[in-house]
PDB file of C-alpha atoms in Angstrom:
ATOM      1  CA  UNK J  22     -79.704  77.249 -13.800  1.00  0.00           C
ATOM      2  CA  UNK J  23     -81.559  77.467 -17.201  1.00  0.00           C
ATOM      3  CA  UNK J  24     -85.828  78.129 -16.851  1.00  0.00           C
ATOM      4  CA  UNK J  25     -88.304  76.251 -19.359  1.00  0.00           C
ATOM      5  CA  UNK J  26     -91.251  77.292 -20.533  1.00  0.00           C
ATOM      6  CA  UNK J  27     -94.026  74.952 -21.168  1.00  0.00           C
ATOM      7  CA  UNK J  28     -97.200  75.515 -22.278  1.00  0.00           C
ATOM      8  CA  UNK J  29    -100.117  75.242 -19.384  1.00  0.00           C
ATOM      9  CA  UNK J  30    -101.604  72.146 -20.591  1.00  0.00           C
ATOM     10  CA  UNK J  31    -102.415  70.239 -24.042  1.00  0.00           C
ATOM     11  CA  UNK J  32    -105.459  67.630 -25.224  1.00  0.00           C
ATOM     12  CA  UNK J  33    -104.283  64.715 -27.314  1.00  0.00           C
ATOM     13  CA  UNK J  34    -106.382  62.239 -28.631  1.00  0.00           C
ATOM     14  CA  UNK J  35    -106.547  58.515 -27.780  1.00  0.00           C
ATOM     15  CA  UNK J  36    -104.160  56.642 -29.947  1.00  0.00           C
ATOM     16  CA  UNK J  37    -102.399  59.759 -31.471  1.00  0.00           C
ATOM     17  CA  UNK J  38     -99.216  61.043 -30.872  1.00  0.00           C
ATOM     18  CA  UNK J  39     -98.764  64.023 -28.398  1.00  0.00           C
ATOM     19  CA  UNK J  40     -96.024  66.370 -29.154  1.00  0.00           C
ATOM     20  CA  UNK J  41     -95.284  68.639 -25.908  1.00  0.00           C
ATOM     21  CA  UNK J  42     -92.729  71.276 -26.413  1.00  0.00           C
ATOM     22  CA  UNK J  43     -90.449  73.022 -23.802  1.00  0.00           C
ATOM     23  CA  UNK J  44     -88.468  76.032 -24.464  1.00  0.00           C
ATOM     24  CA  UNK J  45     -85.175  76.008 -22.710  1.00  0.00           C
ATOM     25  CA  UNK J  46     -83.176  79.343 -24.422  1.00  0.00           C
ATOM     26  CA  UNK J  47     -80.868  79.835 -21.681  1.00  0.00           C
ATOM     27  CA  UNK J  48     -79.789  76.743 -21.142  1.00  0.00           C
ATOM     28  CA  UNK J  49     -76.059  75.767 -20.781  1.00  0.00           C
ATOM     29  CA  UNK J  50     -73.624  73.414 -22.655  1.00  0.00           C
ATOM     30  CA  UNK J  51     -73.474  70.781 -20.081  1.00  0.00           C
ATOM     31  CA  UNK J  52     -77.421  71.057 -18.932  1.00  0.00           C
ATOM     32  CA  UNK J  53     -79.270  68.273 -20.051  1.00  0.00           C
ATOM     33  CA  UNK J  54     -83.036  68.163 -20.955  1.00  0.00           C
ATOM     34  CA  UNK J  55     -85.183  66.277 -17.821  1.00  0.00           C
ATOM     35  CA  UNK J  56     -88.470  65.057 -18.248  1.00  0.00           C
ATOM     36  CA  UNK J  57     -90.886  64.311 -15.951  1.00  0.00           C
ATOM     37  CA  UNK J  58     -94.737  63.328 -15.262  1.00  0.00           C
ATOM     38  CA  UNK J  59     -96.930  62.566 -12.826  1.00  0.00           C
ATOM     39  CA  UNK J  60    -100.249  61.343 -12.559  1.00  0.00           C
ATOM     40  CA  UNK J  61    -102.889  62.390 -10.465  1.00  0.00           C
ATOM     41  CA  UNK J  62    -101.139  62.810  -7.278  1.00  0.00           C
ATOM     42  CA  UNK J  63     -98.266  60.520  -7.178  1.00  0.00           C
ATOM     43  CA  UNK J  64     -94.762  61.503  -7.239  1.00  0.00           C
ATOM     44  CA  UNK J  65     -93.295  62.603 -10.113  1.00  0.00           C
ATOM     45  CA  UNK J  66     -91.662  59.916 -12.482  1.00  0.00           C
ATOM     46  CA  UNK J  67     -89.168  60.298 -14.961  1.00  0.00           C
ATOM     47  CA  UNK J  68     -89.293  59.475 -18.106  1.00  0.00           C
ATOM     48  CA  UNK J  69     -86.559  60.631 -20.369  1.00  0.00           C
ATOM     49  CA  UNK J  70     -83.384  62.941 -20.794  1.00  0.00           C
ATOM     50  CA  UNK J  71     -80.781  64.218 -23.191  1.00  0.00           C
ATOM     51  CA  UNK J  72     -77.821  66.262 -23.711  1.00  0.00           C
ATOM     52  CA  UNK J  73     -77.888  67.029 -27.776  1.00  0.00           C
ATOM     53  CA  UNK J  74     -79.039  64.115 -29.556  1.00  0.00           C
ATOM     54  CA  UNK J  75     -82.385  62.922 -30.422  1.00  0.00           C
ATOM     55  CA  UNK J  76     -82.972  60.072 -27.373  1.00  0.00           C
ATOM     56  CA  UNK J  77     -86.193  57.080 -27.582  1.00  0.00           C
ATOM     57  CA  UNK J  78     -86.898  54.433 -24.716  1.00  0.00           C
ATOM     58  CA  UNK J  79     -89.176  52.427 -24.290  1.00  0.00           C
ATOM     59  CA  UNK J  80     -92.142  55.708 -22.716  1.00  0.00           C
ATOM     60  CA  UNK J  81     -91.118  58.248 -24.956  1.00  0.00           C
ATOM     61  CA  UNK J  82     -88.976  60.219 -27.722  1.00  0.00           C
ATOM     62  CA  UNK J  83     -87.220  63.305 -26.871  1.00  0.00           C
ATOM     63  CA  UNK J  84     -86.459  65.655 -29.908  1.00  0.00           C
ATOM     64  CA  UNK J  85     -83.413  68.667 -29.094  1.00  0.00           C
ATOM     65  CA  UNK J  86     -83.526  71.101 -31.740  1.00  0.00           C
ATOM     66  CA  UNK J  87     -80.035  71.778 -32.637  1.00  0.00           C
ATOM     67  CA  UNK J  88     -79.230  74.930 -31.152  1.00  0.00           C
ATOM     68  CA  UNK J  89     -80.758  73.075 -28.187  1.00  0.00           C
ATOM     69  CA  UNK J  90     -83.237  76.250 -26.704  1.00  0.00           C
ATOM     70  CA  UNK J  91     -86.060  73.963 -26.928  1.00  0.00           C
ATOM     71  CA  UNK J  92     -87.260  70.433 -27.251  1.00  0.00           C
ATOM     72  CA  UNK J  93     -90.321  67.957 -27.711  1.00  0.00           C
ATOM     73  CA  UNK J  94     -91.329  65.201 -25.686  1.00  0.00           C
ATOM     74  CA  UNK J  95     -93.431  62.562 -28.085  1.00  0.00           C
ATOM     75  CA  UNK J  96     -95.676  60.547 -26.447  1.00  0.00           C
ATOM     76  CA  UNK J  97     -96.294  57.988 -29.881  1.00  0.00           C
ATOM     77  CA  UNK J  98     -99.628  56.835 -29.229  1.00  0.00           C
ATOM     78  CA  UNK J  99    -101.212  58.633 -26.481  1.00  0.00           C
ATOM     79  CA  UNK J 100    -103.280  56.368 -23.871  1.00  0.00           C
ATOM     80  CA  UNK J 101    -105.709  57.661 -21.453  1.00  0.00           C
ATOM     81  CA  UNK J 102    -102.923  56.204 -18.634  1.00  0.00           C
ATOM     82  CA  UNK J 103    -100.821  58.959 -20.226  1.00  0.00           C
ATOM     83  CA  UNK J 104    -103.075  62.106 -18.487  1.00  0.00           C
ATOM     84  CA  UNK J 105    -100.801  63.588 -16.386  1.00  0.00           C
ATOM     85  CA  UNK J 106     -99.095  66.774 -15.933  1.00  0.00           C
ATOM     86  CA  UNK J 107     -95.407  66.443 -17.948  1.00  0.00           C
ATOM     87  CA  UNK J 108     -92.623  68.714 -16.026  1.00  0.00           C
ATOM     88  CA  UNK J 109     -89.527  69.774 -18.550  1.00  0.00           C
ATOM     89  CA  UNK J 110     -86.483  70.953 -16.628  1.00  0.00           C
ATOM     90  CA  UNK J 111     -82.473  71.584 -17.207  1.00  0.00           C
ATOM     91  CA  UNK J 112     -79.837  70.457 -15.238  1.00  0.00           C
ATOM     92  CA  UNK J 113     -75.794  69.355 -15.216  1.00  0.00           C
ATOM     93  CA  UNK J 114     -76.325  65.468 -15.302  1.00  0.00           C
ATOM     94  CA  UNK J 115     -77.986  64.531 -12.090  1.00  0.00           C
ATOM     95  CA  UNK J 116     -77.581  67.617 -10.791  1.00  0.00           C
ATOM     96  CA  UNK J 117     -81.126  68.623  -8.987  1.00  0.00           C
ATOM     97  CA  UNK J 118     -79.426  70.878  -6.579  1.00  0.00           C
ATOM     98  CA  UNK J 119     -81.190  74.177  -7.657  1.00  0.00           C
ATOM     99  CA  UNK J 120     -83.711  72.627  -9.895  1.00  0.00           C
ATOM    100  CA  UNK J 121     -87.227  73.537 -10.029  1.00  0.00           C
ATOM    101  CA  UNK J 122     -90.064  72.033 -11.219  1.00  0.00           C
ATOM    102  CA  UNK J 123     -92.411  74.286 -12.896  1.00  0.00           C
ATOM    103  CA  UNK J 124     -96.193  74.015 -13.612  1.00  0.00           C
ATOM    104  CA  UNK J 125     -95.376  71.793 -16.472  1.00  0.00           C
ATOM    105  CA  UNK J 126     -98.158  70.878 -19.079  1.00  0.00           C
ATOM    106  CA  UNK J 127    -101.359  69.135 -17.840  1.00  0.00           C
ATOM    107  CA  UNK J 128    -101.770  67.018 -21.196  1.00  0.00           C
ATOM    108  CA  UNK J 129    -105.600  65.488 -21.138  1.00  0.00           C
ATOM    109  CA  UNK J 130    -105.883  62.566 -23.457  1.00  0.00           C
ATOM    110  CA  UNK J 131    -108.919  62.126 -25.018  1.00  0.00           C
ATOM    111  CA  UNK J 132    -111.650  59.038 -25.633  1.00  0.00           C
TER     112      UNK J 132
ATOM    113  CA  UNK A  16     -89.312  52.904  -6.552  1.00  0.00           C
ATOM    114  CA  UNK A  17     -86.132  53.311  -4.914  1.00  0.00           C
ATOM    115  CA  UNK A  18     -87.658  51.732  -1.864  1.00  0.00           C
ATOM    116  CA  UNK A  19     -89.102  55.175  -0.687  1.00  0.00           C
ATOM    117  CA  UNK A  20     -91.476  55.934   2.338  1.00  0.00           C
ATOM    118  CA  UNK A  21     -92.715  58.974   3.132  1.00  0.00           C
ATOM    119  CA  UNK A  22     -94.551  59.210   6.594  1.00  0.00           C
ATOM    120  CA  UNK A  23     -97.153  59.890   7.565  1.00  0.00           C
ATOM    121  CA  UNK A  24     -99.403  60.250   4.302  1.00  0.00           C
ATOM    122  CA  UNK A  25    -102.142  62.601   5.462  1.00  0.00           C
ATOM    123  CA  UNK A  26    -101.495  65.044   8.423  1.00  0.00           C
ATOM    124  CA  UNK A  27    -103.905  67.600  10.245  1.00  0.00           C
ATOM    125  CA  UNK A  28    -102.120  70.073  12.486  1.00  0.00           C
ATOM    126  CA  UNK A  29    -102.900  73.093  14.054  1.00  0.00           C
ATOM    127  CA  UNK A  30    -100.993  76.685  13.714  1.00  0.00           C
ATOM    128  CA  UNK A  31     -98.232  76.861  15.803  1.00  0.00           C
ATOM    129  CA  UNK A  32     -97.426  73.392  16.549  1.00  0.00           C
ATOM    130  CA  UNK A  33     -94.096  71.581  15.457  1.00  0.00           C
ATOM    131  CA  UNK A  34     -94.334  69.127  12.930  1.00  0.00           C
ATOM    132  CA  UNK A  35     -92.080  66.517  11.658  1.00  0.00           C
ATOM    133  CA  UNK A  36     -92.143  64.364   8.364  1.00  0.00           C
ATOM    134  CA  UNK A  37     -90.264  61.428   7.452  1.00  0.00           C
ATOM    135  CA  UNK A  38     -88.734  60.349   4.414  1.00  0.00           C
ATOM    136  CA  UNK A  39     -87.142  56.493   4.603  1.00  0.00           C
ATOM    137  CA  UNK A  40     -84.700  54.779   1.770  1.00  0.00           C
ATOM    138  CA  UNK A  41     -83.987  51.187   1.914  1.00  0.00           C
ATOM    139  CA  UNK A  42     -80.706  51.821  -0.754  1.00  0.00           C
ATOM    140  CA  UNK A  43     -78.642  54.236   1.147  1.00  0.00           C
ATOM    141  CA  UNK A  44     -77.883  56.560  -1.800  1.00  0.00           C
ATOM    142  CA  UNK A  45     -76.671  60.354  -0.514  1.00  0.00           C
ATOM    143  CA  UNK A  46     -78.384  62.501  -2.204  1.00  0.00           C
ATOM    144  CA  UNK A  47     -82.362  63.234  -1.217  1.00  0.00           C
ATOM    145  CA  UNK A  48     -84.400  65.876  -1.876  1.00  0.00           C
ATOM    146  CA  UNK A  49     -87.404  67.333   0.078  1.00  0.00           C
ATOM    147  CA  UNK A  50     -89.817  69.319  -2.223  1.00  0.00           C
ATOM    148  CA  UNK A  51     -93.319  71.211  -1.755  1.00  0.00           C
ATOM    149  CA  UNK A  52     -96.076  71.173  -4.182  1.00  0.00           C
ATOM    150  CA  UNK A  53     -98.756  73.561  -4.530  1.00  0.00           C
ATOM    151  CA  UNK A  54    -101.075  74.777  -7.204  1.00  0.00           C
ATOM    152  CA  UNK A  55     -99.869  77.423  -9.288  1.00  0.00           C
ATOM    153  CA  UNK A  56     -96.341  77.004  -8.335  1.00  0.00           C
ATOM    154  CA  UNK A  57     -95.037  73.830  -9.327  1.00  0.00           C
ATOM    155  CA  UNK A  58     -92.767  71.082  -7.347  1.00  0.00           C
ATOM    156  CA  UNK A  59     -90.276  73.770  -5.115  1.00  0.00           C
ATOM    157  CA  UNK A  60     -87.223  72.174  -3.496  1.00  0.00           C
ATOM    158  CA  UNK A  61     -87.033  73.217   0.073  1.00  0.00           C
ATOM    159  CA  UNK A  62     -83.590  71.179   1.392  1.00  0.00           C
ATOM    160  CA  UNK A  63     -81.705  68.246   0.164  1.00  0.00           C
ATOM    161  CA  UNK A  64     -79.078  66.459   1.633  1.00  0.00           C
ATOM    162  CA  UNK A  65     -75.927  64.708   0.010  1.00  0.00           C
ATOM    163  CA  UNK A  66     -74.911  62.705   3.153  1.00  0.00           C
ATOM    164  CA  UNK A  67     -75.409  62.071   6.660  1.00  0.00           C
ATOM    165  CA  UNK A  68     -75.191  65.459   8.652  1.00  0.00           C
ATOM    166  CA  UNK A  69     -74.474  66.883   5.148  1.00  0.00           C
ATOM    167  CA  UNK A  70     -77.427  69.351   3.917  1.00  0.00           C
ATOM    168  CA  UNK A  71     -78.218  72.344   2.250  1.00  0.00           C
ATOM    169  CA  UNK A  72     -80.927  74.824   1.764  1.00  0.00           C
ATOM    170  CA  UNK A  73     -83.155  74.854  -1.360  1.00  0.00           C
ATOM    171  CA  UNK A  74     -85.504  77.363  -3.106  1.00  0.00           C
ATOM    172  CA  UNK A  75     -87.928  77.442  -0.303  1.00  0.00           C
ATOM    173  CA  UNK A  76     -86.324  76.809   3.154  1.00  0.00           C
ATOM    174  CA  UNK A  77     -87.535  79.063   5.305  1.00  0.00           C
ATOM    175  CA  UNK A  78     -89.489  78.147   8.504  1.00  0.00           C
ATOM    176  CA  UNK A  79     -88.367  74.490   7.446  1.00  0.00           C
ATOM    177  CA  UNK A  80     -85.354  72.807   9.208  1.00  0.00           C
ATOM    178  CA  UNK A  81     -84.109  69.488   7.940  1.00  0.00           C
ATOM    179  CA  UNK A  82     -81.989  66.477   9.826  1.00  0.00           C
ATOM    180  CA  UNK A  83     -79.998  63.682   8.689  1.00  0.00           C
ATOM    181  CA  UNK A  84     -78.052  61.497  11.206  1.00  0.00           C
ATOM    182  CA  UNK A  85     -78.555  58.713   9.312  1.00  0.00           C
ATOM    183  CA  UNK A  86     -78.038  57.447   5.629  1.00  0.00           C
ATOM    184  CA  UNK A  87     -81.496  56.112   5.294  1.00  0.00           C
ATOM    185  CA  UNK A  88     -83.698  58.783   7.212  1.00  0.00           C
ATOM    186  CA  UNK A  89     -84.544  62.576   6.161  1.00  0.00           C
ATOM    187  CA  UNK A  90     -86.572  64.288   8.129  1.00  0.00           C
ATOM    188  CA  UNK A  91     -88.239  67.435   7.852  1.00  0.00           C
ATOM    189  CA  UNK A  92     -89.448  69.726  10.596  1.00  0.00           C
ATOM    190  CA  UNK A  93     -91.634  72.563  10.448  1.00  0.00           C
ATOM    191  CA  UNK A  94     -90.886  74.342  14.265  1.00  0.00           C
ATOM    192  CA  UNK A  95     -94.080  76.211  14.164  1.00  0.00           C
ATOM    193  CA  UNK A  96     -96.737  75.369  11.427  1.00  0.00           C
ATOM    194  CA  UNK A  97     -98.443  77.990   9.810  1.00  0.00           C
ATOM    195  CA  UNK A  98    -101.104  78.166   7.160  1.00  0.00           C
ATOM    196  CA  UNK A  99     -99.078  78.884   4.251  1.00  0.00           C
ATOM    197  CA  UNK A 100     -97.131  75.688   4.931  1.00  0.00           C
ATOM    198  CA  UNK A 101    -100.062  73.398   4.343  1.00  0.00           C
ATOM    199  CA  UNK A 102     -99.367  71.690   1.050  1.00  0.00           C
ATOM    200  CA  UNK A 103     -98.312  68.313  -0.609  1.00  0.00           C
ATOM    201  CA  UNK A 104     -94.594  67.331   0.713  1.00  0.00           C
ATOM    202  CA  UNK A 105     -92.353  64.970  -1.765  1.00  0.00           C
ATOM    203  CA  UNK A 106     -89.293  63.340  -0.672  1.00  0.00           C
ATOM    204  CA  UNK A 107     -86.573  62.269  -3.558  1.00  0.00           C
ATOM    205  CA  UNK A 108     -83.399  60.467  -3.823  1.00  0.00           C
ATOM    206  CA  UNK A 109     -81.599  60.416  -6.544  1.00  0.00           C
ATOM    207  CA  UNK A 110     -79.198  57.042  -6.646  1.00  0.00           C
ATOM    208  CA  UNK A 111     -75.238  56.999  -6.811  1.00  0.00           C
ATOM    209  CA  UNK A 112     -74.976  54.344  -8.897  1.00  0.00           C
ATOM    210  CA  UNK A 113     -77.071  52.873 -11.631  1.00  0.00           C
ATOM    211  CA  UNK A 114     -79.569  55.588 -13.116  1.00  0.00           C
ATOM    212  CA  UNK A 115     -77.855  58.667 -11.035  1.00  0.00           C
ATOM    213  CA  UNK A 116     -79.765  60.952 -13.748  1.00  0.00           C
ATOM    214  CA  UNK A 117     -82.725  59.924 -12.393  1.00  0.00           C
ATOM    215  CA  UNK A 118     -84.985  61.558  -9.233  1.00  0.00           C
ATOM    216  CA  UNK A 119     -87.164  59.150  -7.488  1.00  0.00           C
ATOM    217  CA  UNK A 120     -89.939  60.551  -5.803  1.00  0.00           C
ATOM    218  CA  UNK A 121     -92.237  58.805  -2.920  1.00  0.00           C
ATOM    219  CA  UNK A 122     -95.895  59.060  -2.161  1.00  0.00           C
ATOM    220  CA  UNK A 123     -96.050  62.148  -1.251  1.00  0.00           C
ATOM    221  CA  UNK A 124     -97.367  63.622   2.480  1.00  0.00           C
ATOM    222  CA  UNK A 125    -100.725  65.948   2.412  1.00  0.00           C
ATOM    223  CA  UNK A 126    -100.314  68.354   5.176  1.00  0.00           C
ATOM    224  CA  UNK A 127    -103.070  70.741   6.181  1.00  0.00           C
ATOM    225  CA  UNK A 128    -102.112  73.271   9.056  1.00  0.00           C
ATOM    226  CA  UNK A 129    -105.460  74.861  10.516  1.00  0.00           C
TER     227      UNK A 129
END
């Protein structure tokens, strides 16, 4: 399975948008883009995926370049609920079999 | 949430002693996941399973073994504890109908082998 790179960890401020990028250059035709996030010391949570095409709901936008070896995950208007560490990973549609999560980006929002 | 328990949350054990954690779904989906967490390395999947008696090894497996004789329970046993196993345990599922994408994750179980 395809590896992602992520940058160790981000500061956003309050109210802006954050804009965390994933590299994903090895990834296959039918591997989608997974993100994930988790707060403090819950379980992780997921909040969005895609295959190709730009995706929005209603926690996030995902942005897949078009050669697809990386993407962003926009947070629109950062709140402090949105610290958290945010995991990017690739994998056929529901397919967590051999998935890792990395040490994703711990994004600090800021008052 | 899935409906996803994880017992217990906190553990203390001591080297060398069997240890067995618990990860409960109220929906009966097939497919869970048991992961460990520690710093510097990320969420690593040790087993999953994708029915009952139906498992397989993950990234991490060894010194873990894993059981599932029924649909709603996956445990996870560590025969003999050592140090390097003490770490932050996650159980997922991932549903077969509805949002099948999606991994759903419980509460996590701190275990600290002395």
């Amino acid at each position: 399975d395809a590896k992602t790179t992520q940058p160790p960890s981000m500061d956003c401020a309050e109210g802006r948008a954050a804009n965390l990028p994933c590299n994903h250059s090895t990834i296959s035709g039918n591997e989608y883009v997974y993100w994930y996030r988790q707060i403090h010391s819950q379980g992780p949570q997921y909040i969005i995926h895609g295959l190709k095409n730009n995706e929005t709901n209603e926690m996030a936008s995902l942005i897949i370049t078009e050669d697809r070896k990386s993407s962003t995950l926009i947070l629109p208007h950062a709140t402090l609920r949105d610290t958290a560490v945010y995991y990017c990973i690739v994998s056929p549609r529901g397919g967590y079999q051999k998935v890792t999560f990395g040490t994703g980006t711990k994004l600090q929002v800021i008052p | 949430d899935a409906g996803i328990t994880q017992s217990p949350r906190h553990k203390v054990t001591e080297t060398g002693t069997p240890v067995t954690l618990r990860c409960h779904q109220t929906e009966n989906h097939r497919y869970m996941y048991w992961y460990r967490q520690d710093p510097g390395h990320g969420l690593r999947l040790i087993h999953y399973s994708y029915g009952v008696k139906d498992t397989d090894k993950g990234e991490v497996s060894d010194g873990y073994s894993v059981s599932r004789s029924k649909t709603e329970d996956f445990l996870l046993t560590l025969e003999s504890a050592t140090s390097s196993q003490t770490s932050v345990y996650f159980c997922a599922i991932r549903p077969d109908r509805g949002p099948y994408e999606k991994l759903f994750f419980g509460s996590g179980t701190q275990l600290s082998v002395l």
